[in-house]
Every structure is written in structure tokens, then in C-alpha cells.
Amino acid sequence: MSLILTSNKKPIIMGILNVTPDSFFDGGLYLKKSKALKRVKKMINDGVDIIDIGAESSRPGSLQISSDEEIARLSPIIREIRNYTDIPISIDTRKSDVIEELLKYKIQLINDISSLSDINLIPLIKKHNLFICLMHMQGNPATMQNNPKYKNIITDISAFFKKKLNLCIKNKIKKDRIIIDPGFGFGKTLNHNYQILKNLEHFKKIHKNLLIGISRKSMIGDLLKKDPEDRLYGTLTATILSIKNGASIIRTHDVRQTKLLLDMKPVF
């Protein structure tokens, strides 16, 4: 099954599968192959288009793990998934050696929070015609929420994306294989996050493939004073605003509810 990005269809649903012990919402729930596969089956039944699998938490304050540990967490679970389905798979990693090891499972997208800080990803993307998601992050997960500052959040992120797009094009990565993500919660204050949400159309003008990862994040919880398990309705409200402002890929923990929301898109 191939991943197809087209601007004339409703947004694509990217379902989250964290095989981590410490992710902010579902850490530790899907470490076993059987539980991970059950989660995948449910997402497929609920209408997911692509599954984003990550083995390294990027929550604020988290520390980087080794490539070996990341591969050890990912490989058995992806193998199990591939024995069941050919659903498009995205790998949430910033490491080229992790991707190189997982290519045998016919992955289609690299979801890179560091936006090609590992330049060895570039030849892999080109050779295997992979999609690449370039996310904006100020700092790194361990330090990113330590008083983030910008001259102008929208123009600063726009300049970042233009630079990264130029890097990709210079290295002959096809433009239609590139996705951009403004990185809600990655080196941003609450005010920064909502400025981004209100100005997504600005980023859409820079590049049409715009991914939004807003699901159950602290920008929802801080506003509503709710823990992650009680942030669904806030997430769906922010998702509607994202779609109205140009989002083409929705990364979510809640596939069924997001699919129902997207079915209402004609009346937005």
C-alpha cells in the first residue's frame, strides 16, 4: 500500500504508536508485540491512513536513547505489523542508522523532529524515495522548554522551513516527498503555540504538505487545566482550526474520533 498526498482530498490521518516506556500519554502501553498489534488493528479499523511508530520519547525533559536500543524496541514490533498488514508506516526517529536497519520493512516516511540534523538521512531518502517530515524545534527535547524565545514566531519558523526546503531541493529530494511540521510544544510557550495555530495558512503557502501534531498536548491541557486523558475534546477543537487553516496531515492518538471529525469537513 502506498502513501499518497493530494491537496484535493480531506486530510490524512496519521495514527500514533509509541513503543516507549515514557511518552507523555501512552508510555508503556504498547511495549509488547501483542498489544502493539492490537493497537494497530484498531487504528486500521478506525480509518487510519498511516501509522507513525516511535521508540524514543520526545516529551519535554526526555533524554536521547542509543540507536541500538531504538532498533531493539522497533524491529520486533514492526516485523509483527508487517506480517499482518501493508499499511504505510512512518518511523519517528532522527537517526540514519535506525532507518537503514528498518528499510527492509518497507517503511515510507521518516518523521524527523530534528529536521535532518543527521545528514546521512539524505542519501537514504533519495535512494529509497522516502517521504521526510521536517519539524521545527528550538533546542532539543531535554532543554526545549527552558524559556523559549523568538523575535517573531511565525517569521522565524518560516525562515527555518525555507532553509530546510532549500537543503532538500539542493540534494535532489523531490518536493512532493517533503512534509513540514511547525512542532507544537517543541520549544514553544503556550502563547507561541496558539500564534502558530492561528497562522497555519502562512506555513501552507511555504509548502503544501503540512502536518499537525497537536494531540492531547500540554497546550490543550494548560488551557483547559486537564490531564492528557481528558484532553480529547480540546484536541478535536484545535484539529478543526488546524484543518480550516490548511493542515493536510493530522497526527493523532484518537483515530476514530478524528475520522468522524474529518467526515464533517464539507461543512467546516
XYZ file of N, CA and C in Angstrom:
804
model
N 0.850 -1.190 0.000
C 0.000 0.000 0.000
C 0.888 1.244 0.000
N 0.555 2.208 -0.839
C 1.379 3.404 -0.966
C 0.737 4.586 -0.257
N 1.590 5.465 0.267
C 1.127 6.714 0.853
C 0.969 7.732 -0.268
N -0.201 8.336 -0.360
C -0.467 9.325 -1.403
C -0.891 10.625 -0.732
N -0.177 11.691 -1.042
C -0.525 13.009 -0.536
C -1.122 13.822 -1.668
N -2.374 14.192 -1.544
C -3.008 15.020 -2.564
C -3.753 16.158 -1.895
N -3.661 17.332 -2.474
C -4.242 18.519 -1.849
C -5.756 18.605 -2.008
N -6.320 17.809 -2.921
C -7.754 17.937 -3.178
C -8.593 16.952 -2.362
N -7.957 16.160 -1.510
C -8.687 15.222 -0.672
C -8.700 15.732 0.765
N -9.536 15.107 1.604
C -9.529 15.504 3.001
C -8.213 15.077 3.637
N -7.836 15.691 4.750
C -6.541 15.408 5.361
C -6.326 13.934 5.681
N -5.071 13.562 5.675
C -4.642 12.204 6.000
C -4.553 12.055 7.517
N -4.945 10.886 8.015
C -4.848 10.595 9.448
C -3.605 9.755 9.711
N -2.718 10.291 10.542
C -1.522 9.573 10.984
C -1.750 9.118 12.426
N -1.857 7.822 12.631
C -2.083 7.281 13.966
C -0.782 7.056 14.708
N -0.770 7.375 15.983
C 0.441 7.298 16.809
C 0.546 5.941 17.491
N 1.722 5.319 17.362
C 2.039 4.103 18.111
C 3.378 4.318 18.800
N 3.340 4.605 20.091
C 4.566 4.808 20.859
C 4.978 3.511 21.536
N 6.158 3.024 21.186
C 6.688 1.826 21.846
C 7.796 2.277 22.798
N 7.395 3.146 23.704
C 8.296 3.768 24.669
C 7.768 3.526 26.079
N 8.650 3.555 27.072
C 8.171 3.438 28.449
C 7.762 4.777 29.046
N 8.044 5.897 28.347
C 7.943 7.204 28.995
C 7.296 8.307 28.166
N 6.529 7.971 27.128
C 5.813 9.019 26.400
C 4.737 9.629 27.297
N 4.385 10.907 27.024
C 3.560 11.654 27.982
C 2.143 11.101 28.127
N 1.604 10.453 27.084
C 0.210 9.990 27.156
C 0.102 8.476 27.244
N 0.814 7.768 26.384
C 0.633 6.313 26.300
C 1.918 5.530 26.552
N 2.858 6.138 27.264
C 4.117 5.458 27.545
C 3.911 4.140 28.274
N 4.541 3.074 27.780
C 4.490 1.766 28.412
C 3.320 0.890 28.018
N 2.364 1.418 27.263
C 1.160 0.640 26.934
C 1.375 -0.369 25.815
N 2.346 -0.101 24.921
C 2.466 -0.920 23.709
C 3.867 -1.492 23.516
N 4.516 -1.816 24.608
C 5.865 -2.381 24.522
C 5.846 -3.835 24.062
N 4.774 -4.554 24.361
C 4.653 -5.952 23.936
C 4.090 -6.023 22.521
N 4.600 -6.984 21.738
C 4.164 -7.125 20.346
C 2.656 -7.315 20.236
N 2.098 -8.124 21.112
C 0.662 -8.424 21.029
C -0.180 -7.168 21.249
N 0.229 -6.339 22.210
C -0.528 -5.115 22.491
C -0.344 -4.082 21.383
N 0.869 -4.018 20.838
C 1.122 -3.087 19.735
C 0.301 -3.470 18.511
N 0.253 -4.769 18.208
C -0.508 -5.222 17.043
C -2.010 -4.995 17.247
N -2.483 -5.210 18.457
C -3.895 -4.953 18.752
C -4.224 -3.481 18.526
N -3.317 -2.619 18.937
C -3.488 -1.173 18.733
C -3.525 -0.844 17.233
N -2.636 -1.455 16.463
C -2.592 -1.228 15.016
C -3.889 -1.684 14.360
N -4.360 -2.861 14.734
C -5.613 -3.376 14.161
C -6.775 -2.424 14.438
N -6.815 -1.894 15.657
C -7.892 -0.950 15.992
C -7.780 0.318 15.146
N -6.563 0.841 14.992
C -6.399 2.059 14.202
C -6.809 1.834 12.750
N -6.467 0.668 12.210
C -6.864 0.356 10.831
C -8.387 0.298 10.719
N -9.020 -0.372 11.664
C -10.491 -0.450 11.665
C -11.140 0.926 11.818
N -10.440 1.815 12.521
C -10.977 3.157 12.764
C -10.746 4.118 11.603
N -9.922 3.698 10.607
C -9.749 4.529 9.416
C -8.427 5.242 9.270
N -7.379 4.745 9.905
C -6.064 5.379 9.806
C -5.501 5.241 8.390
N -4.693 6.225 7.978
C -4.042 6.192 6.663
C -2.578 5.778 6.748
N -1.911 6.163 7.810
C -0.506 5.825 8.018
C -0.265 5.730 9.514
N 0.625 4.825 9.920
C 0.928 4.638 11.339
C 2.340 5.140 11.611
N 2.450 6.030 12.589
C 3.730 6.627 12.978
C 4.237 5.921 14.228
N 5.352 5.213 14.091
C 5.875 4.392 15.186
C 7.150 5.020 15.732
N 7.170 5.243 17.030
C 8.339 5.833 17.669
C 8.770 5.050 18.884
N 10.090 4.961 19.080
C 10.631 4.219 20.215
C 11.431 5.108 21.161
N 11.495 6.390 20.839
C 12.233 7.335 21.682
C 11.313 8.494 22.034
N 11.033 8.664 23.305
C 10.154 9.748 23.726
C 10.792 11.101 23.427
N 9.948 12.041 22.984
C 10.430 13.406 22.757
C 9.667 14.399 23.638
N 9.072 13.897 24.715
C 8.381 14.792 25.645
C 9.397 15.749 26.271
N 8.966 16.925 26.728
C 9.900 17.863 27.357
C 10.676 17.222 28.502
N 11.990 17.386 28.472
C 12.855 16.833 29.503
C 13.381 15.448 29.221
N 12.907 14.818 28.149
C 13.353 13.451 27.839
C 14.774 13.451 27.288
N 15.470 12.334 27.496
C 16.848 12.178 27.036
C 16.900 11.224 25.854
N 17.892 11.434 24.992
C 18.044 10.597 23.806
C 18.516 9.198 24.200
N 18.012 8.181 23.499
C 18.470 6.807 23.717
C 19.395 6.411 22.570
N 20.083 5.294 22.723
C 21.013 4.844 21.687
C 20.258 4.277 20.490
N 20.941 4.254 19.354
C 20.354 3.646 18.153
C 20.046 2.177 18.381
N 20.945 1.482 19.069
C 20.738 0.051 19.322
C 19.466 -0.187 20.127
N 19.245 0.640 21.137
C 18.037 0.480 21.954
C 16.787 0.807 21.138
N 16.887 1.830 20.319
C 15.749 2.220 19.480
C 15.384 1.099 18.508
N 16.403 0.530 17.871
C 16.178 -0.575 16.923
C 15.604 -1.789 17.640
N 16.123 -2.073 18.831
C 15.648 -3.235 19.589
C 14.172 -3.097 19.962
N 13.726 -1.890 20.218
C 12.311 -1.666 20.531
C 11.441 -1.742 19.274
N 11.958 -1.213 18.164
C 11.153 -1.086 16.948
C 11.052 -2.364 16.127
N 12.173 -3.032 15.921
C 12.229 -4.131 14.940
C 11.196 -5.229 15.171
N 11.115 -5.807 16.371
C 10.160 -6.911 16.547
C 8.706 -6.482 16.364
N 8.401 -5.259 16.738
C 7.023 -4.779 16.611
C 6.679 -4.484 15.159
N 7.594 -3.863 14.424
C 7.324 -3.578 13.009
C 7.254 -4.874 12.211
N 8.088 -5.840 12.567
C 8.030 -7.151 11.899
C 6.648 -7.777 12.099
N 6.141 -7.694 13.310
C 4.813 -8.239 13.622
C 3.722 -7.516 12.824
N 3.844 -6.202 12.732
C 2.868 -5.414 11.969
C 2.914 -5.782 10.494
N 4.116 -5.916 9.954
C 4.269 -6.243 8.534
C 3.763 -7.652 8.204
N 3.789 -8.539 9.175
C 3.218 -9.875 8.957
C 1.695 -9.824 8.854
N 1.126 -8.727 9.334
C -0.333 -8.584 9.341
C -0.847 -7.668 8.230
N -0.121 -6.586 7.934
C -0.660 -5.557 7.040
C 0.446 -4.848 6.270
N 0.059 -4.272 5.115
C 0.989 -3.443 4.348
C 0.647 -1.955 4.487
N -0.054 -1.593 5.554
C -0.391 -0.194 5.819
C 0.877 0.666 5.773
N 0.835 1.870 5.203
C 2.020 2.736 5.225
C 2.518 2.980 6.650
N 3.838 2.926 6.805
C 4.469 3.103 8.112
C 5.432 4.283 8.068
N 5.327 5.128 9.078
C 6.259 6.224 9.328
C 7.082 5.864 10.558
N 8.365 6.202 10.523
C 9.226 5.982 11.684
C 9.593 7.328 12.291
N 9.269 7.492 13.557
C 9.559 8.717 14.296
C 10.971 8.595 14.879
N 11.957 9.046 14.115
C 13.357 8.957 14.544
C 14.163 10.079 13.916
N 15.328 10.344 14.506
C 16.251 11.333 13.928
C 17.567 10.696 13.502
N 17.612 9.351 13.470
C 18.877 8.648 13.277
C 18.889 7.839 11.980
N 19.921 8.037 11.178
C 20.025 7.343 9.890
C 20.264 5.849 10.053
N 21.020 5.448 11.080
C 21.287 4.017 11.240
C 20.029 3.252 11.656
N 19.121 3.924 12.348
C 17.834 3.298 12.681
C 17.023 3.072 11.403
N 16.951 4.086 10.570
C 16.216 3.961 9.304
C 16.836 2.885 8.427
N 18.147 2.867 8.346
C 18.825 1.883 7.497
C 18.462 0.461 7.906
N 18.355 0.230 9.197
C 18.016 -1.097 9.710
C 16.556 -1.460 9.424
N 15.685 -0.465 9.345
C 14.246 -0.723 9.210
C 13.736 -0.675 7.774
N 14.590 -0.342 6.825
C 14.169 -0.256 5.421
C 13.595 -1.571 4.900
N 14.061 -2.679 5.452
C 13.588 -3.994 4.999
C 12.099 -4.195 5.269
N 11.529 -3.352 6.136
C 10.101 -3.465 6.448
C 9.243 -2.539 5.578
N 9.845 -1.994 4.540
C 9.123 -1.165 3.556
C 8.438 0.032 4.218
N 9.208 0.728 5.032
C 8.711 1.976 5.612
C 8.629 3.032 4.508
N 7.784 4.025 4.709
C 7.581 5.029 3.659
C 7.910 6.450 4.068
N 7.958 6.712 5.372
C 8.140 8.092 5.816
C 9.069 8.146 7.018
N 9.919 9.155 7.049
C 10.742 9.452 8.219
C 10.162 10.699 8.875
N 9.743 10.577 10.112
C 9.206 11.706 10.872
C 10.317 12.192 11.798
N 11.039 13.206 11.342
C 12.298 13.610 11.971
C 12.128 14.916 12.741
N 12.074 14.828 14.067
C 11.895 16.033 14.875
C 13.098 16.964 14.796
N 14.244 16.455 14.341
C 15.455 17.278 14.256
C 15.698 17.835 12.860
N 14.821 17.525 11.917
C 14.894 18.081 10.555
C 16.265 17.913 9.906
N 16.669 16.650 9.779
C 17.897 16.277 9.062
C 19.168 16.773 9.744
N 19.153 16.795 11.083
C 20.412 17.067 11.782
C 21.419 15.955 11.505
N 20.924 14.753 11.237
C 21.758 13.644 10.763
C 21.712 13.677 9.233
N 22.751 14.249 8.625
C 22.742 14.431 7.167
C 22.829 13.112 6.415
N 23.176 12.037 7.112
C 23.220 10.726 6.455
C 21.826 10.204 6.110
N 20.800 10.884 6.602
C 19.438 10.534 6.189
C 19.181 10.914 4.730
N 19.857 11.940 4.251
C 19.579 12.471 2.910
C 19.769 11.429 1.811
N 20.910 10.730 1.756
C 21.041 9.713 0.700
C 20.042 8.568 0.823
N 19.617 8.247 2.034
C 18.613 7.193 2.218
C 17.257 7.636 1.671
N 16.908 8.883 1.924
C 15.645 9.423 1.406
C 15.643 9.385 -0.116
N 16.748 9.811 -0.704
C 16.851 9.842 -2.172
C 16.829 8.438 -2.769
N 17.643 7.556 -2.237
C 17.780 6.213 -2.812
C 16.479 5.429 -2.744
N 15.762 5.569 -1.638
C 14.559 4.756 -1.414
C 13.263 5.544 -1.628
N 13.396 6.766 -2.121
C 12.238 7.607 -2.448
C 11.273 7.726 -1.268
N 11.835 7.986 -0.090
C 11.045 8.097 1.129
C 10.446 9.495 1.266
N 9.363 9.585 1.993
C 8.862 10.876 2.440
C 9.680 11.300 3.661
N 9.843 12.611 3.835
C 10.526 13.126 5.017
C 9.688 14.255 5.620
N 9.434 14.158 6.914
C 8.735 15.227 7.628
C 9.757 16.042 8.403
N 9.836 17.324 8.083
C 10.770 18.252 8.713
C 10.024 19.034 9.790
N 10.408 18.829 11.047
C 9.719 19.508 12.139
C 10.573 20.622 12.703
N 9.932 21.707 13.100
C 10.649 22.795 13.764
C 10.709 22.532 15.267
N 11.917 22.656 15.810
C 12.115 22.523 17.256
C 13.210 23.497 17.670
N 12.976 24.255 18.709
C 14.025 25.110 19.258
C 14.722 24.348 20.375
N 16.024 24.065 20.196
C 16.764 23.268 21.162
C 16.563 21.789 20.919
N 16.504 21.020 22.004
C 16.270 19.578 21.921
C 15.295 19.194 23.028
N 14.750 17.970 22.984
C 13.727 17.626 23.977
C 14.144 17.837 25.431
N 15.420 17.648 25.732
C 15.873 17.800 27.117
C 15.805 19.251 27.594
N 15.969 20.204 26.670
C 16.093 21.612 27.064
C 15.078 22.545 26.409
N 14.271 22.042 25.490
C 13.496 22.921 24.601
C 12.483 23.821 25.310
N 12.031 23.425 26.495
C 11.028 24.234 27.186
C 11.639 25.151 28.245
N 12.963 25.293 28.206
C 13.640 26.204 29.127
C 13.608 27.625 28.564
N 12.489 28.307 28.782
C 12.338 29.708 28.382
C 12.550 29.949 26.885
N 11.776 29.309 26.019
C 11.925 29.535 24.572
C 11.574 30.973 24.183
N 12.384 31.546 23.279
C 12.177 32.928 22.836
C 12.341 33.028 21.325
N 11.594 33.945 20.720
C 11.671 34.213 19.284
C 11.570 35.716 19.060
N 12.159 36.188 17.969
C 11.925 37.573 17.553
C 10.489 37.699 17.071
N 10.116 36.791 16.186
C 8.741 36.682 15.696
C 8.505 35.216 15.370
N 7.638 34.568 16.101
C 7.474 33.115 15.998
C 7.139 32.672 14.575
N 6.313 33.406 13.871
C 5.881 32.991 12.534
C 6.997 33.190 11.515
N 7.627 34.350 11.524
C 8.698 34.595 10.551
C 9.931 33.755 10.854
N 10.208 33.505 12.131
C 11.362 32.673 12.492
C 11.176 31.237 12.005
N 9.994 30.669 12.224
C 9.739 29.297 11.772
C 9.682 29.241 10.247
N 9.129 30.264 9.634
C 9.080 30.313 8.169
C 10.485 30.299 7.578
N 11.382 31.081 8.164
C 12.769 31.117 7.686
C 13.430 29.755 7.852
N 13.124 29.088 8.957
C 13.653 27.742 9.195
C 13.197 26.781 8.104
N 11.916 26.794 7.790
C 11.392 25.881 6.768
C 11.976 26.180 5.388
N 12.110 27.438 5.059
C 12.681 27.795 3.756
C 14.111 27.278 3.636
N 14.863 27.385 4.715
C 16.237 26.885 4.721
C 16.265 25.366 4.554
N 15.401 24.669 5.260
C 15.372 23.203 5.183
C 14.862 22.720 3.821
N 13.872 23.409 3.272
C 13.380 23.048 1.941
C 14.469 23.240 0.894
N 15.222 24.321 1.019
C 16.329 24.557 0.089
C 17.384 23.466 0.202
N 17.661 23.016 1.427
C 18.614 21.925 1.633
C 18.142 20.667 0.915
N 16.873 20.352 1.059
C 16.322 19.154 0.414
C 16.376 19.265 -1.109
N 15.950 20.395 -1.625
C 15.918 20.578 -3.076
C 17.331 20.562 -3.652
N 18.263 21.190 -2.946
C 19.669 21.180 -3.365
C 20.198 19.755 -3.459
N 19.718 18.888 -2.578
C 20.154 17.490 -2.567
C 19.231 16.580 -3.380
N 18.399 17.219 -4.217
C 17.556 16.492 -5.176
C 16.519 15.575 -4.521
N 16.052 15.985 -3.339
C 14.888 15.326 -2.745
C 13.650 15.958 -3.367
N 12.772 15.129 -3.877
C 11.587 15.642 -4.571
C 10.703 16.435 -3.609
N 10.225 17.565 -4.095
C 9.442 18.451 -3.234
C 8.158 17.795 -2.746
N 7.575 16.931 -3.594
C 6.316 16.298 -3.181
C 6.522 15.197 -2.146
N 7.793 14.878 -1.825
C 8.092 13.898 -0.771
C 8.388 14.577 0.567
N 8.290 15.895 0.592
C 8.621 16.663 1.794
C 7.341 17.107 2.501
N 7.357 16.989 3.826
C 6.261 17.430 4.689
C 6.863 18.373 5.726
N 6.139 19.412 6.100
C 6.620 20.298 7.165
C 5.671 20.249 8.360
N 6.253 20.443 9.545
C 5.508 20.369 10.806
C 6.020 21.489 11.709
N 5.181 22.453 12.098
C 5.657 23.571 12.921
C 6.054 23.195 14.340
N 5.772 21.979 14.758
C 6.288 21.487 16.035
C 5.628 22.083 17.266
N 4.318 21.908 17.370
C 3.622 22.373 18.575
C 4.265 21.759 19.820
N 4.609 22.620 20.785
C 5.147 22.139 22.050
C 6.635 21.859 22.057
N 7.288 22.041 20.932
C 8.725 21.778 20.848
C 9.490 23.100 20.871
N 9.775 23.579 22.081
C 10.456 24.856 22.221
C 9.515 26.023 21.985
N 8.305 25.940 22.540
C 7.300 26.995 22.399
C 6.545 27.187 23.709
N 6.214 28.430 23.994
C 5.330 28.718 25.118
C 3.882 28.483 24.689
N 2.974 28.579 25.642
C 1.553 28.437 25.320
C 1.130 29.480 24.283
N 1.575 30.708 24.468
C 1.237 31.774 23.521
C 1.823 31.496 22.139
N 3.061 31.022 22.087
C 3.671 30.663 20.803
C 2.817 29.631 20.064
N 2.391 28.604 20.788
C 1.621 27.522 20.164
C 0.331 28.036 19.528
N -0.359 28.929 20.226
C -1.625 29.415 19.679
C -1.424 30.458 18.579
N -0.299 31.149 18.600
C 0.038 32.001 17.450
C 0.244 31.145 16.200
N 0.933 30.016 16.369
C 1.155 29.099 15.244
C -0.177 28.569 14.725
N -1.032 28.131 15.644
C -2.328 27.573 15.250
C -3.140 28.575 14.426
N -3.110 29.833 14.832
C -3.874 30.864 14.126
C -3.263 31.230 12.778
N -1.981 30.911 12.585
C -1.268 31.345 11.378
C -0.778 30.191 10.507
N -1.435 29.048 10.591
C -1.007 27.890 9.800
C -1.038 28.162 8.301
N -1.954 29.012 7.863
C -2.036 29.321 6.433
C -0.728 29.907 5.910
N -0.013 30.598 6.768
C 1.278 31.176 6.383
C 2.266 30.072 6.008
N 2.285 28.988 6.797
C 3.191 27.869 6.509
C 2.712 27.079 5.295
N 1.403 27.006 5.122
C 0.830 26.308 3.967
C 1.284 26.957 2.662
N 1.497 28.265 2.682
C 1.979 28.964 1.493
C 3.436 28.614 1.195
N 4.179 28.237 2.223
C 5.578 27.841 2.036
C 5.663 26.449 1.444
N 4.814 25.547 1.942
C 4.795 24.178 1.410
C 3.429 23.551 1.673
N 2.893 22.889 0.663
C 1.510 22.404 0.731
C 1.318 21.240 1.695
N 2.347 20.401 1.892
C 2.201 19.224 2.762
C 2.486 19.626 4.209
N 1.428 19.915 4.949
C 1.549 20.472 6.300
C 0.981 19.500 7.325
N 1.855 19.014 8.206
C 1.464 18.063 9.255
C 1.271 18.800 10.571
N 0.256 18.393 11.302
C -0.035 18.978 12.605
C -0.038 17.882 13.670
N 0.807 18.059 14.683
C 0.847 17.143 15.814
C 0.447 17.879 17.083
N -0.831 17.827 17.382
C -1.378 18.625 18.483
C -2.058 17.747 19.534
N -2.098 16.453 19.269
C -2.921 15.506 20.011
C -2.585 15.446 21.504
N -3.552 15.873 22.315
C -3.513 15.765 23.783
C -2.309 16.470 24.412
N -1.715 17.417 23.720
C -0.506 18.073 24.215
C -0.808 19.075 25.327
N 0.269 19.544 25.969
C 0.118 20.443 27.112
C -0.521 21.772 26.721
N -0.401 22.187 25.453
C -1.058 23.427 25.039
C -2.581 23.314 25.173
N -3.089 22.086 25.092
C -4.512 21.835 25.346
C -4.762 21.772 26.852
N -3.930 20.997 27.529
C -4.111 20.798 28.963
C -3.924 22.054 29.782
N -2.941 22.895 29.393
C -2.686 24.122 30.152
C -3.849 25.104 30.042
N -4.501 25.095 28.892
C -5.637 25.994 28.691
C -6.874 25.491 29.434
N -7.090 24.181 29.385
C -8.288 23.590 29.994
C -8.078 23.131 31.433
N -6.812 23.114 31.867
C -6.459 22.586 33.192
C -6.871 21.120 33.312
N -6.499 20.345 32.275
C -6.854 18.930 32.220
C -5.612 18.081 31.978
N -5.626 16.857 32.537
C -4.570 15.881 32.284
C -4.738 15.291 30.885
N -3.685 14.615 30.349
C -3.752 14.097 28.974
C -4.990 13.263 28.661
N -5.442 12.446 29.609
C -6.592 11.572 29.331
C -7.903 12.358 29.179
N -7.918 13.624 29.590
C -9.133 14.443 29.486
C -8.995 15.575 28.462
N -8.113 15.385 27.492
C -7.856 16.456 26.512
C -8.423 16.162 25.125
N -9.266 15.153 24.989
C -9.764 14.780 23.664
C -10.553 15.911 23.012
N -11.514 16.484 23.735
C -12.379 17.491 23.112
C -11.596 18.756 22.761
N -10.658 19.114 23.599
C -9.794 20.246 23.271
C -8.950 19.957 22.045
N -8.468 18.728 21.951
C -7.686 18.320 20.783
C -8.513 18.404 19.508
N -9.740 17.910 19.557
C -10.596 17.927 18.365
C -10.944 19.357 17.951
N -11.142 20.230 18.921
C -11.410 21.637 18.601
C -10.213 22.260 17.890
N -9.015 22.018 18.428
C -7.800 22.542 17.798
C -7.573 21.911 16.428
N -7.978 20.657 16.280
C -7.846 19.976 14.985
C -8.730 20.630 13.931
N -9.951 20.991 14.302
C -10.841 21.689 13.366
C -10.195 22.992 12.891
N -9.642 23.758 13.827
C -8.974 25.011 13.459
C -7.785 24.743 12.544
N -7.046 23.667 12.833
C -5.889 23.306 12.007
C -6.305 23.001 10.577
N -7.374 22.239 10.433
C -7.851 21.862 9.095
C -8.343 23.094 8.340
N -9.076 23.955 9.025
C -9.567 25.176 8.379
C -8.413 26.058 7.921
N -7.293 25.974 8.621
C -6.135 26.809 8.298
C -5.097 26.101 7.439
N -5.435 24.900 6.924
C -4.568 24.308 5.911
C -3.879 23.003 6.220
N -4.088 22.420 7.396
C -3.412 21.159 7.717
C -3.829 20.056 6.751
N -2.850 19.295 6.279
C -3.138 18.206 5.334
C -2.871 16.828 5.926
N -2.171 16.778 7.058
C -1.923 15.514 7.763
C -2.157 15.764 9.247
N -2.970 14.931 9.870
C -3.286 15.067 11.295
C -2.677 13.887 12.039
N -1.722 14.170 12.905
C -1.084 13.132 13.724
C -1.856 13.043 15.042
N -2.370 11.847 15.358
C -3.304 11.755 16.481
C -3.216 10.433 17.227
N -3.561 10.488 18.513
C -3.757 9.279 19.313
C -5.160 8.709 19.100
N -6.073 9.524 18.589
C -7.503 9.202 18.572
C -8.009 9.125 17.137
N -7.781 7.989 16.509
C -8.082 7.842 15.081
C -9.583 7.880 14.814
N -10.352 7.130 15.576
C -11.798 7.041 15.312
C -12.459 8.408 15.393
N -12.161 9.144 16.454
C -12.787 10.450 16.637
C -12.330 11.440 15.563
N -11.064 11.344 15.173
C -10.549 12.233 14.128
C -11.177 11.918 12.780
N -11.375 10.631 12.510
C -12.024 10.231 11.256
C -13.460 10.774 11.197
N -14.185 10.671 12.293
C -15.550 11.206 12.328
C -15.545 12.718 12.113
N -14.561 13.385 12.713
C -14.440 14.827 12.531
C -14.186 15.166 11.060
N -13.282 14.423 10.424
C -12.949 14.689 9.022
C -14.124 14.416 8.095
N -14.978 13.482 8.479
C -16.173 13.215 7.677
C -17.120 14.422 7.662
N -16.928 15.325 8.638
C -17.732 16.549 8.696
C -17.065 17.724 7.977
N -15.904 17.496 7.384
C -15.143 18.592 6.776
C -15.944 19.419 5.762
N -16.817 18.814 4.959
C -17.558 19.629 3.983
C -18.354 20.784 4.588
N -18.682 20.706 5.875
C -19.479 21.786 6.473
C -18.629 22.747 7.297
N -17.311 22.550 7.345
C -16.462 23.465 8.121
C -16.566 24.883 7.542
